[in-house]
Amino acid sequence: MGKKSTNKRLTKRDIRALLLSFFEENPDRDFGIKTLFQAIHASTHPAKMLTIDVLAELVADDYLTVQEGSIYRYAIRSQVMEGTFQRKRNGRNTFTPDDGGIPILVFERNSRHALDGDRVRVTFLARRPGHAREAEVTEILERKKDTFVGRLQVEKGYGFLITESRSLAVDIFIPKDKLKGGKTGDKAIVKITDWPDEAKSPVGKVVDILGAQGNNDAEMNAILAEFGLPYEYPEKVVAAANELTDGITPEEIARREDFREVTTFTIDPRDAKDFDDALSIRPVGQGLWEVGVHIADVSHYVHEGDIIDKEAERRATSIYLVDRTIPMLPEHLCNGICSLRPNEEKLAYSCIFTLNEKAEIQRWHLAKTVIRSDRRFTYEEAQYILERHGEASEADLALPGEHPATLPKDAPREGDFAQEIITLNRLAKQLRNQRFSKGSIGFDRPEVRFEIDETGHPISTYIKIAKDANKLVEEFMLLANRSVAELIGKVAKGKKPKVFIYRVHDVPDPEKLEGLRAFVAKFGYKLKTEGSKTDVSKSLNHLLDEVHGHEEQSVVEMVALRAMMKAKYTTENIGHYGLMFQHYTHFTSPIRRYPDTLVHRLLARYAEGGRSVMKGKYEDLCEHASAMEQLASNAERASIKYKQVEFMADRLGQEFDGRISGITEFGLYVEVLENGCEGMIPLRDLAGDYYEFDDRNYCLVGRRHHKRYTLGETVRIRVAKANLERKLLDFALVSDDNPVLAPVERPTKKSKHKRRRR
């Protein structure tokens, strides 16, 4: 505790010394501003103002950290700490303590060859006046990653792996006997085996040769390997799967509800092979429909702890790259036994709903079933039926492309099961309306897809847009997922629900939501950021409706998405904000998502009166599934980026109209309007001024001439560079006066400008 100063006015130096002394005496506690005033006896208004100034300086100098509500704590709890190391290519690495706090600088000379994500122990170095606090790695406790993907450069008696990894700034040395036959130009996976203290580069061995650089299979497998994802299936697991038969015996059928004679069909993408959901429909009374949501009964074939289950748990999800699917389950299961293929008897786990004409649930139940799909529809085929019969939405009909002529209202139905599809579509639209009336948020962002040739080379692009046929299937999957979650999660008052897996989505980050409000205000739109969750979500939906069709639609949707939290799996049910469901899970895709298989098992266990499972075990499984889902998503984006660069490499020098889709301190990201490919205009290539990044207003502003480049603005670009190895696409800005604006010298009055120029 600082000493009381009664005879003289506290100076800034006094306050700094008192605060530092106080926090050093209490390194493990948090303090509010009023407590700090009392601790150093800052009782006068001037002393309090000085204290606030000093606290801000101590935060800026990394001595203290501040949390929401002006809660301060000592940034350094101990001279020796453990935490996570983050490697940067510029050598200014950082260390983040396990108990949180601001990252601490670790220069390369003090890193002890730690790699990105490693758990390390550090010692803090003596603080130099005017410099950031530094730490030195003293021990590597746990390696997060020791394998890297790159291109081999082979010399006479050794080789190197040249990697573009941001987390490894040096190449990996490979002795000749560890090259595994690799040649210069091969894409390879290399494992670091040693990194002597005095050596600049680590030593490694080749784990696998993926193929020649530029070969499509090699590049796609390299993307998977970069994220630590599997690109091959273990032979033992494939062999175990191949031994399985469908197991549909008379005894098994007798244990199930029989839907083989009920009209049933699947609706999937045209290139799908793993059909994990089907819909059935039949009238069951005046104005009543029985709709069955039938899901492949994967858990009948994949049992907890068996070799197939362990591999599925490890993978957690199927991965969808531009040109291929890396399945969670072996092909014999995902495309064969479990897939709900037409005209084959299949085992399913089904939600059977009785709905009235308003799509209100009259009753429903969960059942193990046996089904036989009558028809396999693609989304395009189902959409054709809807448009042909005048059942498609105006938004769908307004989309570019060919649309069939609409039949007269009294004309007989055309096409297989047309009446069933039309009825399901009408019910789905009412379900959708119910959902949105309760605040469910509608993000229907178009996605860029590629047409590729037999070698995997992209030859054209198209935009994937969710139409009524897609939304039909989506609504019934949402209905099943919500109903199943409610079955377990909703319990009588005073009773505790059994452990279950939920798909949750937290409320938006308030700061980002406020940023969105300020951003859309520049376009003349309003957004409510206070009130109930439903009030805010309805306001957000209103905003999305308002911007639809306007030039700023894409950018407003993008900024709105950034304000949203990521959905994840957990045993703690906090609800799903985006859907505005209090209970939600994933039940409908067990062929491609491991959490769905777990949900099936838990439902079966609890239906038989089984006790609740261990929460900790299932929370660990949830965390793993969420992490693998994120990795798979990252790999998918990387494959799309690779194909974008490959596609635009054939168009070097060509000009396109584009829209600014992102702004950073490094330059402008521009999305080509014609094909959706995104590249960067580097800041160094913007001519005529020195530009500064305004992150609050999503723009770059010229210091001298005040030229602004704003998110959503339309610009004309030329394709300048395409680097496939680094997946980088560079554009040059084209002006009306000058074909390409040339870069200009940056101001050099201040040293920080010189640093930026480098």
Coordinates of N, CA, C and O in Angstrom, one line a residue, residues 212-275:
A212 N 4.6 -33.0 -58.0 CA 5.3 -31.8 -58.5 C 4.5 -30.6 -58.3 O 3.3 -30.6 -58.3
Q213 N 5.2 -29.5 -58.0 CA 4.6 -28.2 -57.8 C 3.8 -27.8 -59.0 O 4.2 -28.0 -60.2
G214 N 2.5 -27.4 -58.8 CA 1.6 -27.0 -59.9 C 0.7 -28.1 -60.3 O -0.4 -27.9 -60.9
N215 N 1.0 -29.4 -59.9 CA 0.1 -30.5 -60.1 C -1.1 -30.3 -59.2 O -1.0 -30.1 -58.0
N216 N -2.3 -30.4 -59.8 CA -3.5 -30.1 -59.0 C -3.7 -31.0 -57.7 O -4.0 -30.5 -56.7
D217 N -3.4 -32.3 -57.9 CA -3.6 -33.2 -56.7 C -2.5 -32.8 -55.6 O -2.9 -32.8 -54.4
A218 N -1.3 -32.5 -56.1 CA -0.3 -32.1 -55.1 C -0.6 -30.8 -54.4 O -0.5 -30.7 -53.2
E219 N -1.2 -29.9 -55.1 CA -1.5 -28.6 -54.5 C -2.7 -28.7 -53.6 O -2.7 -28.1 -52.5
M220 N -3.7 -29.5 -53.9 CA -4.8 -29.6 -53.0 C -4.4 -30.4 -51.8 O -4.8 -30.1 -50.6
N221 N -3.6 -31.4 -51.9 CA -3.2 -32.2 -50.7 C -2.2 -31.3 -49.9 O -2.2 -31.5 -48.6
A222 N -1.5 -30.5 -50.5 CA -0.6 -29.6 -49.8 C -1.4 -28.6 -48.9 O -1.1 -28.3 -47.8
I223 N -2.6 -28.1 -49.4 CA -3.5 -27.3 -48.6 C -4.0 -28.0 -47.4 O -4.0 -27.5 -46.3
L224 N -4.4 -29.2 -47.6 CA -4.9 -30.0 -46.5 C -3.8 -30.2 -45.5 O -4.0 -30.1 -44.2
A225 N -2.6 -30.6 -45.9 CA -1.5 -30.8 -45.0 C -1.1 -29.5 -44.3 O -0.7 -29.6 -43.1
E226 N -1.2 -28.4 -44.9 CA -0.9 -27.1 -44.2 C -1.7 -26.9 -43.0 O -1.2 -26.4 -42.0
F227 N -2.9 -27.4 -43.0 CA -3.8 -27.2 -41.9 C -3.9 -28.5 -41.0 O -4.7 -28.6 -40.1
G228 N -3.0 -29.4 -41.3 CA -2.9 -30.6 -40.5 C -4.1 -31.5 -40.7 O -4.5 -32.3 -39.8
L229 N -4.7 -31.4 -41.9 CA -5.9 -32.2 -42.2 C -5.5 -33.4 -43.0 O -4.6 -33.4 -43.8
P230 N -6.2 -34.5 -42.9 CA -5.9 -35.8 -43.6 C -6.2 -35.7 -45.1 O -7.2 -35.1 -45.5
Y231 N -5.3 -36.2 -45.9 CA -5.6 -36.3 -47.4 C -5.7 -37.7 -47.9 O -5.9 -38.0 -49.1
E232 N -5.5 -38.7 -47.0 CA -5.6 -40.1 -47.3 C -6.4 -40.8 -46.2 O -6.5 -40.3 -45.1
Y233 N -6.9 -41.9 -46.5 CA -7.6 -42.7 -45.5 C -6.8 -43.9 -45.1 O -6.3 -44.6 -46.0
P234 N -6.7 -44.2 -43.8 CA -5.9 -45.4 -43.4 C -6.4 -46.7 -44.0 O -7.7 -46.9 -43.9
E235 N -5.6 -47.5 -44.5 CA -6.0 -48.7 -45.1 C -6.8 -49.6 -44.1 O -7.8 -50.3 -44.5
K236 N -6.4 -49.7 -42.9 CA -7.1 -50.5 -41.9 C -8.5 -50.1 -41.7 O -9.4 -50.9 -41.5
V237 N -8.7 -48.8 -41.7 CA -10.1 -48.3 -41.5 C -11.0 -48.6 -42.8 O -12.1 -49.0 -42.6
V238 N -10.4 -48.4 -43.9 CA -11.1 -48.7 -45.2 C -11.4 -50.2 -45.2 O -12.6 -50.6 -45.6
A239 N -10.5 -51.1 -44.8 CA -10.8 -52.5 -44.8 C -11.9 -52.9 -43.8 O -12.7 -53.7 -44.1
A240 N -11.9 -52.2 -42.6 CA -12.9 -52.5 -41.7 C -14.3 -52.1 -42.2 O -15.3 -52.8 -42.0
A241 N -14.3 -50.9 -42.9 CA -15.6 -50.5 -43.5 C -16.1 -51.4 -44.6 O -17.3 -51.7 -44.7
N242 N -15.2 -51.9 -45.4 CA -15.5 -52.8 -46.5 C -16.1 -54.1 -46.1 O -16.8 -54.8 -46.8
E243 N -15.9 -54.5 -44.8 CA -16.4 -55.7 -44.3 C -17.9 -55.6 -43.9 O -18.6 -56.6 -43.6
L244 N -18.4 -54.3 -43.7 CA -19.7 -54.1 -43.3 C -20.7 -54.4 -44.4 O -20.5 -54.1 -45.5
T245 N -21.9 -54.9 -44.0 CA -23.0 -55.1 -44.9 C -24.2 -54.2 -44.4 O -24.1 -53.7 -43.3
D246 N -25.2 -54.1 -45.2 CA -26.3 -53.1 -44.8 C -27.1 -53.6 -43.6 O -27.7 -52.8 -42.9
G247 N -27.1 -54.9 -43.3 CA -27.7 -55.4 -42.1 C -29.2 -55.2 -42.0 O -29.7 -55.2 -40.9
I248 N -29.8 -55.1 -43.1 CA -31.3 -54.9 -43.1 C -32.0 -56.2 -43.1 O -32.3 -56.7 -44.2
T249 N -32.1 -56.8 -42.0 CA -32.8 -58.1 -41.9 C -34.2 -58.0 -41.5 O -34.7 -56.9 -41.1
P250 N -35.1 -59.0 -41.7 CA -36.5 -58.9 -41.3 C -36.6 -58.6 -39.8 O -37.5 -57.8 -39.4
E251 N -35.7 -59.1 -39.0 CA -35.7 -58.8 -37.6 C -35.5 -57.3 -37.3 O -36.1 -56.7 -36.5
E252 N -34.5 -56.7 -38.1 CA -34.2 -55.3 -37.9 C -35.4 -54.4 -38.4 O -35.8 -53.4 -37.7
I253 N -36.0 -54.8 -39.5 CA -37.2 -54.1 -40.0 C -38.3 -54.1 -39.0 O -39.0 -53.1 -38.8
A254 N -38.5 -55.2 -38.3 CA -39.6 -55.4 -37.4 C -39.4 -54.5 -36.2 O -40.4 -54.1 -35.5
R255 N -38.2 -54.1 -35.9 CA -37.9 -53.2 -34.7 C -38.1 -51.7 -35.1 O -38.0 -50.9 -34.2
R256 N -38.4 -51.4 -36.3 CA -38.5 -50.1 -36.8 C -39.8 -49.7 -37.4 O -40.6 -50.6 -37.8
E257 N -40.1 -48.4 -37.5 CA -41.3 -48.0 -38.2 C -41.0 -48.1 -39.7 O -39.9 -47.7 -40.2
D258 N -41.9 -48.6 -40.5 CA -41.7 -48.9 -41.9 C -42.3 -47.8 -42.8 O -43.5 -47.6 -42.8
F259 N -41.4 -47.1 -43.4 CA -41.8 -46.0 -44.3 C -41.5 -46.3 -45.8 O -41.5 -45.4 -46.6
R260 N -41.3 -47.6 -46.1 CA -40.9 -48.0 -47.4 C -42.0 -47.7 -48.5 O -41.6 -47.5 -49.7
E261 N -43.2 -47.6 -48.1 CA -44.3 -47.4 -49.0 C -44.8 -45.9 -49.0 O -45.7 -45.6 -49.8
V262 N -44.1 -45.1 -48.2 CA -44.5 -43.7 -48.2 C -43.6 -42.9 -49.2 O -42.4 -43.1 -49.3
T263 N -44.2 -42.0 -49.9 CA -43.4 -41.2 -50.9 C -42.3 -40.5 -50.3 O -42.5 -39.7 -49.3
T264 N -41.1 -40.8 -50.7 CA -39.8 -40.3 -50.1 C -38.9 -39.9 -51.2 O -38.8 -40.6 -52.2
F265 N -38.1 -38.8 -51.0 CA -37.1 -38.5 -52.0 C -36.0 -37.6 -51.4 O -36.2 -37.1 -50.3
T266 N -34.9 -37.5 -52.1 CA -33.8 -36.7 -51.6 C -33.6 -35.5 -52.6 O -34.0 -35.6 -53.7
I267 N -33.2 -34.4 -52.0 CA -32.9 -33.2 -52.9 C -31.5 -32.8 -52.4 O -31.3 -32.4 -51.3
D268 N -30.5 -32.8 -53.4 CA -29.1 -32.6 -53.0 C -28.4 -31.8 -54.2 O -29.0 -31.8 -55.3
P269 N -27.2 -31.4 -54.0 CA -26.4 -30.8 -55.1 C -26.2 -31.9 -56.2 O -26.2 -33.1 -55.9
R270 N -26.0 -31.4 -57.4 CA -25.9 -32.3 -58.5 C -24.7 -33.3 -58.4 O -24.7 -34.4 -59.0
D271 N -23.6 -32.9 -57.8 CA -22.4 -33.7 -57.7 C -22.4 -34.5 -56.4 O -21.4 -35.2 -56.1
A272 N -23.5 -34.5 -55.6 CA -23.5 -35.2 -54.3 C -23.6 -36.7 -54.5 O -24.2 -37.2 -55.4
K273 N -22.9 -37.4 -53.6 CA -23.0 -38.9 -53.5 C -23.4 -39.4 -52.2 O -23.9 -40.5 -52.0
D274 N -23.2 -38.6 -51.1 CA -23.5 -39.0 -49.8 C -24.8 -38.3 -49.4 O -24.9 -37.2 -48.9
F275 N -25.9 -39.0 -49.6 CA -27.3 -38.5 -49.4 C -27.6 -38.9 -47.9 O -28.0 -40.0 -47.6

